[in-house]
Coordinates of C-alpha atoms in Angstrom, one line a residue:
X1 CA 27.4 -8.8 -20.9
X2 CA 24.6 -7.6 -22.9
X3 CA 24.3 -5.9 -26.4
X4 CA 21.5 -3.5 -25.7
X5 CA 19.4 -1.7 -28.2
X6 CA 16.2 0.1 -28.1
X7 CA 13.3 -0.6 -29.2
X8 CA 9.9 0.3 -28.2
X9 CA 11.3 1.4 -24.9
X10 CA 13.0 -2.2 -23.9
X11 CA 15.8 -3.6 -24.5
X12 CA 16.8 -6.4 -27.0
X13 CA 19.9 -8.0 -25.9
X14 CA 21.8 -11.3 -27.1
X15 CA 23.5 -12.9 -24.4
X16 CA 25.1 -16.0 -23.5
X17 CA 24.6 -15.1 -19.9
X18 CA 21.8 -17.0 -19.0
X19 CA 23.6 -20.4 -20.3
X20 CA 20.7 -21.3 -22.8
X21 CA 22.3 -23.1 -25.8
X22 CA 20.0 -21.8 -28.1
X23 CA 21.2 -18.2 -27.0
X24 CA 24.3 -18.6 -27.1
X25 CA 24.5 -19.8 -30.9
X26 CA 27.2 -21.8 -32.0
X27 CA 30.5 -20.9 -33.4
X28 CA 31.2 -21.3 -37.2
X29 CA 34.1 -23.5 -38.6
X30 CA 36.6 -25.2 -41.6
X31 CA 37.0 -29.1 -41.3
X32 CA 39.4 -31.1 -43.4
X33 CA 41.7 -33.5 -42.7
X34 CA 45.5 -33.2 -42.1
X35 CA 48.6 -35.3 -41.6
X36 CA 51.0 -34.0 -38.4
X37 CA 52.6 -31.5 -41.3
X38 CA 49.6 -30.4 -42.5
X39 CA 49.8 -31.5 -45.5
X40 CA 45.7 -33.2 -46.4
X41 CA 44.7 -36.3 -46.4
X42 CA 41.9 -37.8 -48.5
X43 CA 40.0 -35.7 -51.5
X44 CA 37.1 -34.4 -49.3
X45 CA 38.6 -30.5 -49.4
X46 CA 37.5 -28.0 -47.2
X47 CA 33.9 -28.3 -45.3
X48 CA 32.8 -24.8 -44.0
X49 CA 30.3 -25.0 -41.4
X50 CA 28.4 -21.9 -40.8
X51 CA 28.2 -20.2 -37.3
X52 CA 24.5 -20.2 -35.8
X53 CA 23.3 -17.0 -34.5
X54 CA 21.8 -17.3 -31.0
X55 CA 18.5 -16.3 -30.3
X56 CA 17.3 -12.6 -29.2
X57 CA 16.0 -11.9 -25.8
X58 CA 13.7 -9.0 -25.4
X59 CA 13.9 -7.8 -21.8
X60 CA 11.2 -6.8 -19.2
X61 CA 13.4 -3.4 -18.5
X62 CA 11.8 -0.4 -19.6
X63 CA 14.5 2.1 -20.7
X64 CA 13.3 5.5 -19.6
X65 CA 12.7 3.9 -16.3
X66 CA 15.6 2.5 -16.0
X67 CA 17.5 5.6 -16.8
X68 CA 15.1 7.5 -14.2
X69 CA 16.2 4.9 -11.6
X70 CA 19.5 5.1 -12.2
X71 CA 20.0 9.0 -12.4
X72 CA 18.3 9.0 -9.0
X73 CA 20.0 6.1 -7.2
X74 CA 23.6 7.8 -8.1
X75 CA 22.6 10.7 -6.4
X76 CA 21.2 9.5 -3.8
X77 CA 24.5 7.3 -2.9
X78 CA 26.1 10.3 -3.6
X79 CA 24.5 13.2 -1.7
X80 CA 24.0 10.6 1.5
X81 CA 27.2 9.2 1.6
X82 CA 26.6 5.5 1.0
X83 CA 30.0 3.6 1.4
X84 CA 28.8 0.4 0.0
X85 CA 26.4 1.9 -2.8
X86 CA 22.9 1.1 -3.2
X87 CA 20.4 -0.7 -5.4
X88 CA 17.0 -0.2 -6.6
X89 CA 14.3 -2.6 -8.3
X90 CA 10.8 -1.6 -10.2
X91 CA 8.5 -4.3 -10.7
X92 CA 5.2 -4.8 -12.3
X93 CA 3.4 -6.4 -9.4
X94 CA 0.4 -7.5 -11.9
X95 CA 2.7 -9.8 -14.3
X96 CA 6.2 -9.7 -12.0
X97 CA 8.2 -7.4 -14.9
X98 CA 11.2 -6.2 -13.9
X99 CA 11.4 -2.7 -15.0
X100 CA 14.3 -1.2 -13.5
X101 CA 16.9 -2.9 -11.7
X102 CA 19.8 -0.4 -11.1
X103 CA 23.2 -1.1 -8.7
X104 CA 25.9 1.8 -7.6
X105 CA 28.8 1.8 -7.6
X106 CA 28.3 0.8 -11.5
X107 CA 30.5 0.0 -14.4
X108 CA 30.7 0.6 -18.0
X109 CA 30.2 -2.4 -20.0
X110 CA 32.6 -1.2 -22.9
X111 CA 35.4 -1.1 -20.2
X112 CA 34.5 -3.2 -17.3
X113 CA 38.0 -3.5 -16.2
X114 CA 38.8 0.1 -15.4
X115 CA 37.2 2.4 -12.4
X116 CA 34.0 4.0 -13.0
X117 CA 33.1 6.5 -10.5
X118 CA 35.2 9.3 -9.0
X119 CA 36.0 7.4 -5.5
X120 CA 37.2 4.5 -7.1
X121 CA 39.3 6.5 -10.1
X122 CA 41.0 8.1 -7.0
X123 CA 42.4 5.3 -5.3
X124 CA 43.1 2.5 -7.8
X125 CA 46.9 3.2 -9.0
X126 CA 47.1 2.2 -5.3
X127 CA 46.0 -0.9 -5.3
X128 CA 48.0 -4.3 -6.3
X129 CA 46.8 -6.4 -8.9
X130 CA 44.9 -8.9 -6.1
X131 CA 42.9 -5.6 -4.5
X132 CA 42.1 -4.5 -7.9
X133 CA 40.6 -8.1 -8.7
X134 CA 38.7 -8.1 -5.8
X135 CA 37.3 -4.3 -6.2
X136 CA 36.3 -5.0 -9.9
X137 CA 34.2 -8.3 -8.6
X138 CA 32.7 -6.1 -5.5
X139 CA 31.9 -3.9 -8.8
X140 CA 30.6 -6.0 -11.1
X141 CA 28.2 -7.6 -8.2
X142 CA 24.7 -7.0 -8.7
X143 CA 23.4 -6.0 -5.3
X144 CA 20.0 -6.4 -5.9
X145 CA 20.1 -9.7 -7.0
X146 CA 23.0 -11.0 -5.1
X147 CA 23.6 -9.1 -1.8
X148 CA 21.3 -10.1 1.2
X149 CA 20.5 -7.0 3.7
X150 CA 18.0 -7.0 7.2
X151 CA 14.7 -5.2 5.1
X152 CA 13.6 -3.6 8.6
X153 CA 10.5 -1.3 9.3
X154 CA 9.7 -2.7 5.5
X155 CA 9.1 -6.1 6.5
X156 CA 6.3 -5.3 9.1
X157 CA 4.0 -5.4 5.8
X158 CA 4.5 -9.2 6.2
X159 CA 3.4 -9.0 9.7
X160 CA 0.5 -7.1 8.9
X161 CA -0.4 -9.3 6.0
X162 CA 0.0 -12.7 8.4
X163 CA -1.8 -11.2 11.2
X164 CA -5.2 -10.1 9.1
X165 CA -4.9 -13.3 7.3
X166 CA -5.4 -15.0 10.6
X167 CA -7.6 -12.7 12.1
X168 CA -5.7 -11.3 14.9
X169 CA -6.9 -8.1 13.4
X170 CA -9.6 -7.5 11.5
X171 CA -10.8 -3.9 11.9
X172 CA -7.4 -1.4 11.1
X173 CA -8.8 1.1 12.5
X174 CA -10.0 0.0 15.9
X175 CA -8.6 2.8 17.9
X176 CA -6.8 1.2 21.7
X177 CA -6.6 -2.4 19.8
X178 CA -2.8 -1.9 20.6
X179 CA -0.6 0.4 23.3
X180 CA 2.9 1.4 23.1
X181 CA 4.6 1.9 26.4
X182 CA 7.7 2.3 25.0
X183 CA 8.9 -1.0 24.7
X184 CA 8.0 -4.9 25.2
X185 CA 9.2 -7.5 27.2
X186 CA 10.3 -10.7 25.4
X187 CA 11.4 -13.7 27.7
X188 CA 13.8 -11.3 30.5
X189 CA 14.6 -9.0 27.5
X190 CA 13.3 -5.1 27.0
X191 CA 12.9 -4.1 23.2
X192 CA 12.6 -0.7 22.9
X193 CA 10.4 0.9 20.2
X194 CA 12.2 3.7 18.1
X195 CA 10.0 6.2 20.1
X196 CA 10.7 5.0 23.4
X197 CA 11.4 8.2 25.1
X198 CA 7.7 9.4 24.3
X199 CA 5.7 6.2 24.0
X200 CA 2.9 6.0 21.0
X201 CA 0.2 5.0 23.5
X202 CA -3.2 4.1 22.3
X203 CA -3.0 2.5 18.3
X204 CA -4.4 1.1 15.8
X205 CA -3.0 -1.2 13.5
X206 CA -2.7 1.4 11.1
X207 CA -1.2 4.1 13.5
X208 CA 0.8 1.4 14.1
X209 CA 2.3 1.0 10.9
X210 CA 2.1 4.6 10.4
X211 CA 4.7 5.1 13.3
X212 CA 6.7 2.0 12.6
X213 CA 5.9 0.8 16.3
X214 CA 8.1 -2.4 17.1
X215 CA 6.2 -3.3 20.0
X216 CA 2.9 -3.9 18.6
X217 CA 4.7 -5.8 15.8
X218 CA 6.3 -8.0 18.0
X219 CA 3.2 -8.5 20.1
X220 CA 1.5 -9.9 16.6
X221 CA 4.4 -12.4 16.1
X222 CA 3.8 -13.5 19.4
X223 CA -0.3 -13.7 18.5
X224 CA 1.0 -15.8 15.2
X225 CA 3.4 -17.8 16.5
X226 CA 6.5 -19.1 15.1
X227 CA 5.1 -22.6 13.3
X228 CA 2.2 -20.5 11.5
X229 CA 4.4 -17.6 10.9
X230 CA 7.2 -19.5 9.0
X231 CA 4.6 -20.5 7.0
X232 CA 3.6 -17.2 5.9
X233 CA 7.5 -16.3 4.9
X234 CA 7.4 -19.7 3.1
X235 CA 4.4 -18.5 1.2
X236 CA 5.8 -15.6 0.4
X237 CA 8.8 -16.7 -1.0
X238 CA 11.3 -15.8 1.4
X239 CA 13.3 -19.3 2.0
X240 CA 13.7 -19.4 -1.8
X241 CA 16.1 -18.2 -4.0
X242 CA 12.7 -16.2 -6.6
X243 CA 14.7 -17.9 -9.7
X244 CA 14.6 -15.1 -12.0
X245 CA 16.8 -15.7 -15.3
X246 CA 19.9 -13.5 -13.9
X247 CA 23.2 -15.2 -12.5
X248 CA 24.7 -15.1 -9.0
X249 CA 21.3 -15.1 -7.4
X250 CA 21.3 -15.4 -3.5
X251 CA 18.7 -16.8 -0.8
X252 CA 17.9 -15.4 2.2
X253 CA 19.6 -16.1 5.9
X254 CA 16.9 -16.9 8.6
X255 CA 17.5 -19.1 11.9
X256 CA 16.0 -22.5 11.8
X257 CA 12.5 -22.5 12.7
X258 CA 13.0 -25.1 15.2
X259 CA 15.9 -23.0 16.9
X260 CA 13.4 -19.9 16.8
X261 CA 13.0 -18.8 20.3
X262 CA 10.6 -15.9 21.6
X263 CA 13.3 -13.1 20.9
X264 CA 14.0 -14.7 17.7
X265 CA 10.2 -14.3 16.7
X266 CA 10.1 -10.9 18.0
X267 CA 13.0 -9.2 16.0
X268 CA 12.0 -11.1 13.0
X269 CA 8.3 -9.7 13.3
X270 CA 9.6 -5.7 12.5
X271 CA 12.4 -6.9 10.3
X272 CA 15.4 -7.5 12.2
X273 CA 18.1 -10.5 13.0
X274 CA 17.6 -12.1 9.1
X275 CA 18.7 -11.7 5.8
X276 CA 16.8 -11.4 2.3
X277 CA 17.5 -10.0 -0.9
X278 CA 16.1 -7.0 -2.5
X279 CA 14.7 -9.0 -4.8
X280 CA 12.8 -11.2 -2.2
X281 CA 11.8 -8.2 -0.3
X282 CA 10.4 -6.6 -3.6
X283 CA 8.6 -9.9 -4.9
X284 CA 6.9 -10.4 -1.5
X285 CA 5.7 -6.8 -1.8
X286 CA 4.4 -7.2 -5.3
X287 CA 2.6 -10.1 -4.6
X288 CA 0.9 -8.5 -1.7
X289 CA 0.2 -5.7 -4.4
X290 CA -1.0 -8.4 -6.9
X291 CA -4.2 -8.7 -4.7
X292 CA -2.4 -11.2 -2.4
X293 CA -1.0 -13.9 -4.9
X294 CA 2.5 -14.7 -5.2
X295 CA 3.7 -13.3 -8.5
X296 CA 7.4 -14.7 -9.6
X297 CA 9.9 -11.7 -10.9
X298 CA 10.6 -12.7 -14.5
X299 CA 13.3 -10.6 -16.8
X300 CA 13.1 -11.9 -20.0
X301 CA 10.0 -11.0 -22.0
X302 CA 10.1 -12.9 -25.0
X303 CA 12.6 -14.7 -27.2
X304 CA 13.2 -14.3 -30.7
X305 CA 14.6 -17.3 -32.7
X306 CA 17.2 -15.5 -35.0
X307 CA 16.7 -17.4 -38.1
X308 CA 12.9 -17.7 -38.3
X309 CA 12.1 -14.6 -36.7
X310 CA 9.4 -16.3 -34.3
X311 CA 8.6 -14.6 -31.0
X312 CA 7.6 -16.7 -28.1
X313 CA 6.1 -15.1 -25.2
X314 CA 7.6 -16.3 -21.9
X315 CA 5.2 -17.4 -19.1
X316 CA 3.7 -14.9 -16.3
X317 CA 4.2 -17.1 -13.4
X318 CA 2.1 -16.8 -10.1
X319 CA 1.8 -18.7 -7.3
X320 CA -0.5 -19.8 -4.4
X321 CA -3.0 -17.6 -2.5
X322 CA -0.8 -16.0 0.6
X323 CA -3.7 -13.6 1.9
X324 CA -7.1 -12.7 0.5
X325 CA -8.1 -9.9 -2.0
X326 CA -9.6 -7.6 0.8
X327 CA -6.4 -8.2 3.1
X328 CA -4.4 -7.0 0.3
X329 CA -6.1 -4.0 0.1
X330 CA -5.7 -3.1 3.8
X331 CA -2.4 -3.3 3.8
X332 CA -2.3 -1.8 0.6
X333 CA -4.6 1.0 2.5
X334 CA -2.4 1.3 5.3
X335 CA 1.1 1.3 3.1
X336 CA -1.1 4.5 1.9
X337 CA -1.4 6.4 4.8
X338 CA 2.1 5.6 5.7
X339 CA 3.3 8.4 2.7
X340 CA 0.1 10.5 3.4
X341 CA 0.2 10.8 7.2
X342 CA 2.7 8.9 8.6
X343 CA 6.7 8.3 8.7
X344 CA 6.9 8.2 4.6
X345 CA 5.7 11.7 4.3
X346 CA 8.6 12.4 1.7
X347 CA 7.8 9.8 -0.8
X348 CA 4.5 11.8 -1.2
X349 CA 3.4 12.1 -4.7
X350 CA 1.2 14.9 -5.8
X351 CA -2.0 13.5 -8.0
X352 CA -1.3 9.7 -7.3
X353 CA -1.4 7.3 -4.5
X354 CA 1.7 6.4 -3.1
X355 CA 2.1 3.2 -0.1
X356 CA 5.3 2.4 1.8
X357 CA 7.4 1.6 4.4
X358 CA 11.0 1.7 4.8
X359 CA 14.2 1.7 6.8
X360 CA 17.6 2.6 5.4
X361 CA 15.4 1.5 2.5
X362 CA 11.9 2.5 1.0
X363 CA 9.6 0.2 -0.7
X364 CA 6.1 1.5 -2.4
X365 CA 3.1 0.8 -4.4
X366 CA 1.6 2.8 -7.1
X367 CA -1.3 3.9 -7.1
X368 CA -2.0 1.3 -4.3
X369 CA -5.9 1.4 -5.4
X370 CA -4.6 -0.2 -8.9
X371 CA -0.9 -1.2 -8.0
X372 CA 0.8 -0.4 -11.5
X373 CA 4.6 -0.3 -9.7
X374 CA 6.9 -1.5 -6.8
X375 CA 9.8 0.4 -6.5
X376 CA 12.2 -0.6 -3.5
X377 CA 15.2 1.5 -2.8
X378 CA 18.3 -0.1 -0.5
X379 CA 21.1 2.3 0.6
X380 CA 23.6 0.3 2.1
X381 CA 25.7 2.4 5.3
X382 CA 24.9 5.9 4.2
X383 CA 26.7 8.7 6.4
X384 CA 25.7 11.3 5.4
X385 CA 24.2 14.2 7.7
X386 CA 20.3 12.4 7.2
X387 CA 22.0 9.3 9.0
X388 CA 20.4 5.6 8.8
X389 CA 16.5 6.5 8.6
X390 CA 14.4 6.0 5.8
X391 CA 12.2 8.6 6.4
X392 CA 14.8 11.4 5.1
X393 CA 17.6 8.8 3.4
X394 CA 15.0 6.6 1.0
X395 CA 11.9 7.7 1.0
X396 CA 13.2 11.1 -0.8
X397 CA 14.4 9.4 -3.7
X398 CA 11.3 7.2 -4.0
X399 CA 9.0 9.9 -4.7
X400 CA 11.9 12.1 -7.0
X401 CA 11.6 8.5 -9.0
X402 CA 8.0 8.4 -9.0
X403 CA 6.9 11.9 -9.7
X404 CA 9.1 11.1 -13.5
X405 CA 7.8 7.5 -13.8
X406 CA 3.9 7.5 -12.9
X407 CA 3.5 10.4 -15.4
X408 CA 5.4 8.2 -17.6
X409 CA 3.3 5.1 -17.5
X410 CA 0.2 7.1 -17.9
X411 CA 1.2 8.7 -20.9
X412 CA 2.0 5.1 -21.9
X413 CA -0.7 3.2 -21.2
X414 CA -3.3 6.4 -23.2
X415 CA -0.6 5.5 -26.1
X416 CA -1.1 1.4 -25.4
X417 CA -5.5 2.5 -25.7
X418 CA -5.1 4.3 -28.8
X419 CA -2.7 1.7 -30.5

């Protein structure tokens, strides 16, 4: 659990969560020596030894964010219907800050043992005492971290970032560069694109992305090929738990790549028939966002040793090259048009540039000319009346989040200038 305090809008916690010794601190005690009665043995007296304080941990969360995030992810679970809940993540894409990481159904930490939301008051004098063990775990879980979902439509950024890295594309806007007919072929099996019933025809790869076409998606895994394109996911993080300093982390579920067969490759390529976590799908973005470098999620900000006061800065950690600067910015470009044009029309942000593509879930980048924020949204089985899509489930509560929080970090970085 953490102790959580405010302070220039993020939080200072102790914890003993992270299993650092020097967090954790050390217990105080009274030594002497005693026969079997009691009675002491030897002249030495008492010896008090004084507890150590474990150090302070100043977090990467950004509290009016977080409460922004988490405001809007209840109601969004709510209003949709989601029977499993929902999680959402905000990262800095520039230095891999994690500034909101929210999960519903929730808890409250002063009572962690009792039902927190409405649904789960109702039931729970029903349940025996092994139901209500496993209920509290399935609510203490942190979904974002340590639940593993298929990303969908939002993975077809990776497919678009692998295929202009290799030059399978290089203009985005070469009109008749790609046809949907409705659906694809892959070794004696017919995938269907969403829009089968009225094919997208003539595309490019941004029209493409726009209207989350699955055949042309598949047709650029095929271009790739499976060696070359399990090397992008590898660069990207995917096969790899991201190791951020939270317990109960998971890694990702993919097939083999020497078992991956044609159809294997095919789903794969528009984000289907694999596992990731949130926080996988949201550091890949980011690092696509932090012109095409892998940048490592990090939680902890700094740490403050209690008894000299010291800070020490922890590490911004990045990683190899994935794509280039300019490849970057085209997907960045195309994530764009997606919210301005395209399927993601409701995550639309007045004044600001919003990117993103979803499914069930809705990840985007702001402003995508000077990424400042990632923000991925997962709603786990909502049925409600706006069913599985993105489009009206996700994307909605993207832009209610950013409309508060990009006004937010602009009034905070004019404070930052003037300070």
């Amino acid at each position: 659990m953490f102790l959580k305090i405010e302070e220039n809008n993020e939080v200072l916690c102790t914890s003993s969560d992270f299993g650092i010794e020097k967090i954790k601190g050390k217990k105080g005690s009274i030594q002497r020596h005693t026969d079997a009665k009691g009675g002491e043995i030897g002249s030495e007296g008492e010896n008090y030894v004084s507890a150590i304080d474990g150090d302070d941990l100043i977090l990467t969360i950004d509290l009016n964010i977080q409460s922004i995030v988490e405001k809007y992810l209840e109601e969004a679970c709510i209003d949709n219907v989601c029977t499993d809940g929902g999680s959402i993540i905000a990262m800095n894409p520039k230095n891999g800050d994690i500034l909101a990481m929210a999960t519903y159904p929730a808890y409250d930490l002063n009572s962690p043992y009792e039902p927190h939301t409405d649904e789960q008051k109702a039931g729970w004098e029903n349940l025996d005492s092994q139901d209500r063990t496993t209920a509290m775990q399935k609510m203490w879980r942190n979904k974002a971290i340590s639940v593993t979902y298929e990303p969908g439509s939002v993975f077809k950024t990776i497919t678009s970032s692998a295929a202009l890295e290799e030059g399978i594309v290089t203009d985005i806007d070469k009109q008749g560069q790609f046809c949907c007919t409705g659906g694809i072929e892959v070794a004696g099996v017919r995938i269907k694109c969403w829009r089968y019933y009225r094919p997208h025809g003539s595309e490019s790869l941004r029209l493409a992305l726009m209207n989350s076409c699955n055949p042309v998606f598949i047709g650029l895994g095929q271009k790739i090929g499976v060696t070359k394109y399990y090397e992008y996911l590898r660069k990207f993080g995917l096969f790899n738990k991201t190791g951020i300093k939270l317990p109960g982390e998971a890694n990702s579920i993919f097939i083999k790549e020497e078992k991956a067969g044609p159809v294997e490759l095919a789903t794969i390529s528009f984000g289907q028939r694999f596992e990731i976590t949130p926080l996988q799908m949201i550091t890949a973005v980011s690092s696509i966002a932090n012109k095409g470098t892998y940048i490592k999620p990090r939680i902890v900000k700094s740490i403050i040793n209690s008894e000299t006061g010291e800070k020490t800065d922890m590490p911004i950690e990045t990683g190899e090259q994935i794509i280039s600067k300019e490849n970057a910015e085209k997907v960045l470009s195309m994530m764009n048009s997606v919210v301005s044009e395209g399927t993601g029309k409701n995550a639309k942000v007045e004044g600001y540039q919003v990117g993103g593509k979803y499914v069930t879930s809705f990840c985007g980048v702001a402003n995508t000319d000077d990424p400042q924020i990632v923000l991925l949204i997962t709603l786990y089985n909502p049925t409600g009346e706006g069913g599985h899509q993105g489009g009206g489930v996700a994307a909605p509560v993207g832009g209610k989040i950013l409309s508060e929080v990009l006004p937010y970090l602009d009034s905070k970085a004019d404070i930052d200038k003037i300070m």
